Every structure is written in structure tokens, then in C-alpha cells.
mmCIF file with all atom_site columns, C-alpha atoms in Angstrom:
data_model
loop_
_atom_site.group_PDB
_atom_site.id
_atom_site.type_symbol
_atom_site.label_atom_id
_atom_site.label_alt_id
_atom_site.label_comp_id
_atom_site.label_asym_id
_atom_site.label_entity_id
_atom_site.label_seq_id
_atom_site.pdbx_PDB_ins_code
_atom_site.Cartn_x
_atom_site.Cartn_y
_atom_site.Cartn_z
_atom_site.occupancy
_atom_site.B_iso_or_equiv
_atom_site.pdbx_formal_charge
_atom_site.auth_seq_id
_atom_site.auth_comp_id
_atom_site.auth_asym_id
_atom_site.auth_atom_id
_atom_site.pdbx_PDB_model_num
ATOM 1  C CA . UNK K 1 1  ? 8.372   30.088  -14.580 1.00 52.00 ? 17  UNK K CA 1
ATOM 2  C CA . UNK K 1 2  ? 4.758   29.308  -14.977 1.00 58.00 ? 18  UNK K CA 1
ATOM 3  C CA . UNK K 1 3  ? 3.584   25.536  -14.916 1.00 65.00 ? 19  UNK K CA 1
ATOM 4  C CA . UNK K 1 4  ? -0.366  25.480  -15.543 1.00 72.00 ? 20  UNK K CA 1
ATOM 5  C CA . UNK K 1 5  ? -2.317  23.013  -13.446 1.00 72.00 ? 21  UNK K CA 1
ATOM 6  C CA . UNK K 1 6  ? -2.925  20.301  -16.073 1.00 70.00 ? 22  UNK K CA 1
ATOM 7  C CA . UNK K 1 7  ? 0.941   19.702  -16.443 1.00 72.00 ? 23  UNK K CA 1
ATOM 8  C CA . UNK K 1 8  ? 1.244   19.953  -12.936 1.00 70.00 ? 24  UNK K CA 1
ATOM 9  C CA . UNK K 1 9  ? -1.116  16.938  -12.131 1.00 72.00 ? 25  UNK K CA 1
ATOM 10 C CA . UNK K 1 10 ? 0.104   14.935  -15.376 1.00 69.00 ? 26  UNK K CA 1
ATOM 11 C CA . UNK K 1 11 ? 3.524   15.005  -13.749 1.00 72.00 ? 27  UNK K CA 1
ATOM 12 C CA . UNK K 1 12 ? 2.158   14.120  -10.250 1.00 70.00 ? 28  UNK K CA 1
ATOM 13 C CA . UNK K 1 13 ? 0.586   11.184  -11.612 1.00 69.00 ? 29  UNK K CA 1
ATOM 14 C CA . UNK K 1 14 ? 3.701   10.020  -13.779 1.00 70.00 ? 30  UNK K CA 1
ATOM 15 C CA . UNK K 1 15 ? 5.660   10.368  -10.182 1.00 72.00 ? 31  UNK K CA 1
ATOM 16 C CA . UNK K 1 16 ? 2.804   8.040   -8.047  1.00 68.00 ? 32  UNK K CA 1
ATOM 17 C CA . UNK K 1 17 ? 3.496   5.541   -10.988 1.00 66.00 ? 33  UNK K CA 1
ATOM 18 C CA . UNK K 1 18 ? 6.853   5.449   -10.614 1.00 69.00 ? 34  UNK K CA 1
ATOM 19 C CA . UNK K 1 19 ? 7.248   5.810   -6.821  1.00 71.00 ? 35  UNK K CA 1
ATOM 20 C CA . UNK K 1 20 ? 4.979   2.813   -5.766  1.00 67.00 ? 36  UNK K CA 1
ATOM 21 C CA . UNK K 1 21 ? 6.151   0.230   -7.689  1.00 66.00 ? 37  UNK K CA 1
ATOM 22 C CA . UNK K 1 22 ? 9.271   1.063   -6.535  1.00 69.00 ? 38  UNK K CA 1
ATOM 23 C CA . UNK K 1 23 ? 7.812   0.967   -2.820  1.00 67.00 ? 39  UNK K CA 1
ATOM 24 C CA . UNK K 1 24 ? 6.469   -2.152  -3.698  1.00 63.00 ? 40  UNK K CA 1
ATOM 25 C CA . UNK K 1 25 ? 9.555   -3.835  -4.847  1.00 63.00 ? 41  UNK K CA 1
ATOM 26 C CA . UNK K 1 26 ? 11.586  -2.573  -1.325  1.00 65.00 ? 42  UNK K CA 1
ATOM 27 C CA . UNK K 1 27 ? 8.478   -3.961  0.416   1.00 61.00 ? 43  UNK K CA 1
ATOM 28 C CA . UNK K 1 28 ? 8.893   -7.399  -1.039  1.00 59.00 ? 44  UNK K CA 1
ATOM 29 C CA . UNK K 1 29 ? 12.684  -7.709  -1.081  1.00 59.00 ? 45  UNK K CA 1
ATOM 30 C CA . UNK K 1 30 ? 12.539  -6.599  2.931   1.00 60.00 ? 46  UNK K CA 1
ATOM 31 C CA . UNK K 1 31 ? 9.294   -7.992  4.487   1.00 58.00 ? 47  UNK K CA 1
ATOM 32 C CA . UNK K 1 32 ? 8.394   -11.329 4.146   1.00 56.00 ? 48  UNK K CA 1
ATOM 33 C CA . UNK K 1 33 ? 4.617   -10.909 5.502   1.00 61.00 ? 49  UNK K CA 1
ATOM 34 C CA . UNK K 1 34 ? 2.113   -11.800 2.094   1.00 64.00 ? 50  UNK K CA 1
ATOM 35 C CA . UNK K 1 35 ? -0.480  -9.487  3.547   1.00 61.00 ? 51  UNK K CA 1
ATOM 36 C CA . UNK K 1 36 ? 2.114   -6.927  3.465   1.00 63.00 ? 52  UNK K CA 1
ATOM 37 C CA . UNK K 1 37 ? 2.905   -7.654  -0.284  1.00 64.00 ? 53  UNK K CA 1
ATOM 38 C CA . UNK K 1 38 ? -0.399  -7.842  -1.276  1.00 66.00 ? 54  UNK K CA 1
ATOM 39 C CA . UNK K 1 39 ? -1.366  -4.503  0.019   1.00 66.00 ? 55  UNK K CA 1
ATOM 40 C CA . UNK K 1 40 ? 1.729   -3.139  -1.870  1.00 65.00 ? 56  UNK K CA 1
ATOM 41 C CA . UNK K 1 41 ? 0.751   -4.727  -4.729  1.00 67.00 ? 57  UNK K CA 1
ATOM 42 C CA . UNK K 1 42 ? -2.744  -4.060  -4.579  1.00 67.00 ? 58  UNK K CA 1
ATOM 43 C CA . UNK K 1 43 ? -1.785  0.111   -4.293  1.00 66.00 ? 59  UNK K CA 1
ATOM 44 C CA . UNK K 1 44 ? 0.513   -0.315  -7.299  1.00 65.00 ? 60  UNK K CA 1
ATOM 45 C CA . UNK K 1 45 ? -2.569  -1.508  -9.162  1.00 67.00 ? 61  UNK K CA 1
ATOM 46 C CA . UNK K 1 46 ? -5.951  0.296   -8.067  1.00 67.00 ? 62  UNK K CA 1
ATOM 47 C CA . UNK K 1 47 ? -3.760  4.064   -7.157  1.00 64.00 ? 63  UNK K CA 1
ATOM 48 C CA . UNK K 1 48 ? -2.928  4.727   -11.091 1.00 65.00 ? 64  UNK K CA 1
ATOM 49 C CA . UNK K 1 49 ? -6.677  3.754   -11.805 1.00 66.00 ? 65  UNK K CA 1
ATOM 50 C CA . UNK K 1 50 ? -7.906  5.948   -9.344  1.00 63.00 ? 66  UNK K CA 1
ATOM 51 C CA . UNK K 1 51 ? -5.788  9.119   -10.051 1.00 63.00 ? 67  UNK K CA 1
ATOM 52 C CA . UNK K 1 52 ? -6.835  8.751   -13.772 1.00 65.00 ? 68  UNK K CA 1
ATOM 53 C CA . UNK K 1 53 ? -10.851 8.535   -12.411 1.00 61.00 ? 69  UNK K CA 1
ATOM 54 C CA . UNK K 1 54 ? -12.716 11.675  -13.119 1.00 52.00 ? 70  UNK K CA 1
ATOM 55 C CA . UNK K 1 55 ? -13.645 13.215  -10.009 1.00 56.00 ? 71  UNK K CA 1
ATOM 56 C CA . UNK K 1 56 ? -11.157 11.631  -8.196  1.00 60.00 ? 72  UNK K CA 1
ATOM 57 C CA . UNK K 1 57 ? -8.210  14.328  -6.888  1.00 63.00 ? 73  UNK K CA 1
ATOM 58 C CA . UNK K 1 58 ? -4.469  13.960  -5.662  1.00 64.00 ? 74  UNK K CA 1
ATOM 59 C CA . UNK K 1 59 ? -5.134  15.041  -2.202  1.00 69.00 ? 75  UNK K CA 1
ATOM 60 C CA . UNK K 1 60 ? -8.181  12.476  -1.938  1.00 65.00 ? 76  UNK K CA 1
ATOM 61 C CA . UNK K 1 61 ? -5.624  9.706   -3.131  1.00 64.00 ? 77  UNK K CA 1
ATOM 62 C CA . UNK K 1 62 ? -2.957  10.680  -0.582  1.00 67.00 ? 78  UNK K CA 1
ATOM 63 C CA . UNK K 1 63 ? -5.766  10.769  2.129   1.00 68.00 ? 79  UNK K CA 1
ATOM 64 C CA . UNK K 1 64 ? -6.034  7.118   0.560   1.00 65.00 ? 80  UNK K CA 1
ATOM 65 C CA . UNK K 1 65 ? -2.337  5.968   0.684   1.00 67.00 ? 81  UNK K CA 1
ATOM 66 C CA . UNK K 1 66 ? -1.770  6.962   4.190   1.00 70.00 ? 82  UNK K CA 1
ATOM 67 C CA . UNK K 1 67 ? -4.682  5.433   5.354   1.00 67.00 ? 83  UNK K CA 1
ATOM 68 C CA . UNK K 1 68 ? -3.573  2.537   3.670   1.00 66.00 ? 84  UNK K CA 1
ATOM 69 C CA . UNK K 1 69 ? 0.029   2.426   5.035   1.00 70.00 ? 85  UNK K CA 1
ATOM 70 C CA . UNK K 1 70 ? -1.363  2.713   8.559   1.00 70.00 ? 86  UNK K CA 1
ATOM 71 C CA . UNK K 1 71 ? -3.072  -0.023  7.676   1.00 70.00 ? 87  UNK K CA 1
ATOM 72 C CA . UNK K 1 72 ? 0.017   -1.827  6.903   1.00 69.00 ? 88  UNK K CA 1
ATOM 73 C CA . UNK K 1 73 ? 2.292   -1.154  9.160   1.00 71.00 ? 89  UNK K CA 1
ATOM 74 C CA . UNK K 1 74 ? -0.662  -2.146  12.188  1.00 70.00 ? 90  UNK K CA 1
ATOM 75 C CA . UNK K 1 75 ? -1.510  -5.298  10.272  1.00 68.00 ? 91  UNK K CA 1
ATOM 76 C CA . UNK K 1 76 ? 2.089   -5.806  10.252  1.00 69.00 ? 92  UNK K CA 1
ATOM 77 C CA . UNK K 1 77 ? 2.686   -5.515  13.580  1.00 70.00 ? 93  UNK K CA 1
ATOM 78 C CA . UNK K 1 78 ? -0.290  -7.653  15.099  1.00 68.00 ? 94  UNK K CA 1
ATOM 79 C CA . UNK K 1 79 ? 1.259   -10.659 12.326  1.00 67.00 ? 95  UNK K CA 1
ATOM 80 C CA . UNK K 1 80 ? 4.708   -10.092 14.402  1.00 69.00 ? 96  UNK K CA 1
ATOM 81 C CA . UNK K 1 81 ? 2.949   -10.173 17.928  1.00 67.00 ? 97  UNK K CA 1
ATOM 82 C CA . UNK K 1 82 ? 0.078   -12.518 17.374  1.00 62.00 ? 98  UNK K CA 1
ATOM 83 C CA . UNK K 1 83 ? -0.045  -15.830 19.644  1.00 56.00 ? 99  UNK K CA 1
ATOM 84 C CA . UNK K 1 84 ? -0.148  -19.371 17.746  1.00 57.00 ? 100 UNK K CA 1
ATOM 85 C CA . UNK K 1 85 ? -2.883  -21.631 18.821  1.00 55.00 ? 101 UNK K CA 1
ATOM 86 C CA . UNK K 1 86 ? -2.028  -24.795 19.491  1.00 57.00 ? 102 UNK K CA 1
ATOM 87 C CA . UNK K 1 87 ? -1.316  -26.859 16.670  1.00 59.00 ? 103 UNK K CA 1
ATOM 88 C CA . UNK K 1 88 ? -2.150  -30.495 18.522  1.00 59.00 ? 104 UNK K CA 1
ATOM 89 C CA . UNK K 1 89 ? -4.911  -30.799 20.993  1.00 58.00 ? 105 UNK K CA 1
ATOM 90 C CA . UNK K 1 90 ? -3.394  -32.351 23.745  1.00 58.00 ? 106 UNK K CA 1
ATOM 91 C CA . UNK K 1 91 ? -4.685  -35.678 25.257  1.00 59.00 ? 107 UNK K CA 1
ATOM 92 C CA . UNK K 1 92 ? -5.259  -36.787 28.835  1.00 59.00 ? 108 UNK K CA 1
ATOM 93 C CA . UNK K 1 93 ? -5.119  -39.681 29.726  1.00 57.00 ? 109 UNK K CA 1
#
């Protein structure tokens, strides 16, 4: 079976389409953070526009992604491990 490159990459793109808003639903059913959600939701919109971008390949857009989700998932964690600052300043008297 031979699959030429343009149907290859129309069907890649169909599949990111699909696959992060799907993410991006899981992400804000599960995680309550709204830096989190907005980076979900801010892949779902600017990853379609950039795979349909001339010039712009799949493997630069996965490059993309990852960097993205490492982004996440350390912004994540400093959000669960950060220290509160006071909320009252404390009087002496």
C-alpha cells in the first residue's frame, strides 16, 4: 500500500486536531490549576494554525508541544510547592 506524503500530513493534522482538544478537556476535568488550562487551551488554538502555516513542519510542531508540556508540568509543579506570603502583616506592639 502506497500513501503519498500529502495524504500522509493531511491525516496527521486531522489527528493533532482531534487529539488536543481531547487533552485539553482531561486537563480541565483533572487539574484545577488555570495556568494549566490556559496552556491547554492556548495549544488547542495556536497548534492547528501553525500546522496549516506554510513553512511550518510536523516535526517542528512536536519540537513545540513537548517543549510546551515541560513547560506545564514544571509550572505545575512550582504552583503545588510554592510558599504563600503572608496575607496580614503582623503588628507589634
Amino acid at each position: 500500500m502506497l500513501v503519498n506524503v500529502f495524504t500522509l500530513k493531511l491525516f496527521m493534522t486531522r489527528v493533532i486536531m482531534i487529539v488536543f482538544p481531547v487533552l485539553t478537556i482531561v486537563g480541565m476535568t483533572f487539574v484545577s490549576s488555570p495556568v494549566f488550562v490556559l496552556m491547554r487551551v492556548s495549544m488547542v488554538v495556536f497548534v492547528p494554525v501553525l500546522v496549516r502555516v506554510v513553512g511550518i513542519t510536523m516535526p517542528v510542531v512536536m519540537r513545540v508541544a513537548v517543549s510546551m508540556y515541560v513547560f506545564m508540568i514544571v509550572t505545575v509543579f512550582v504552583f503545588f510547592v510554592h510558599v504563600d506570603p503572608p496575607t496580614q502583616m503582623v503588628q507589634f506592639e
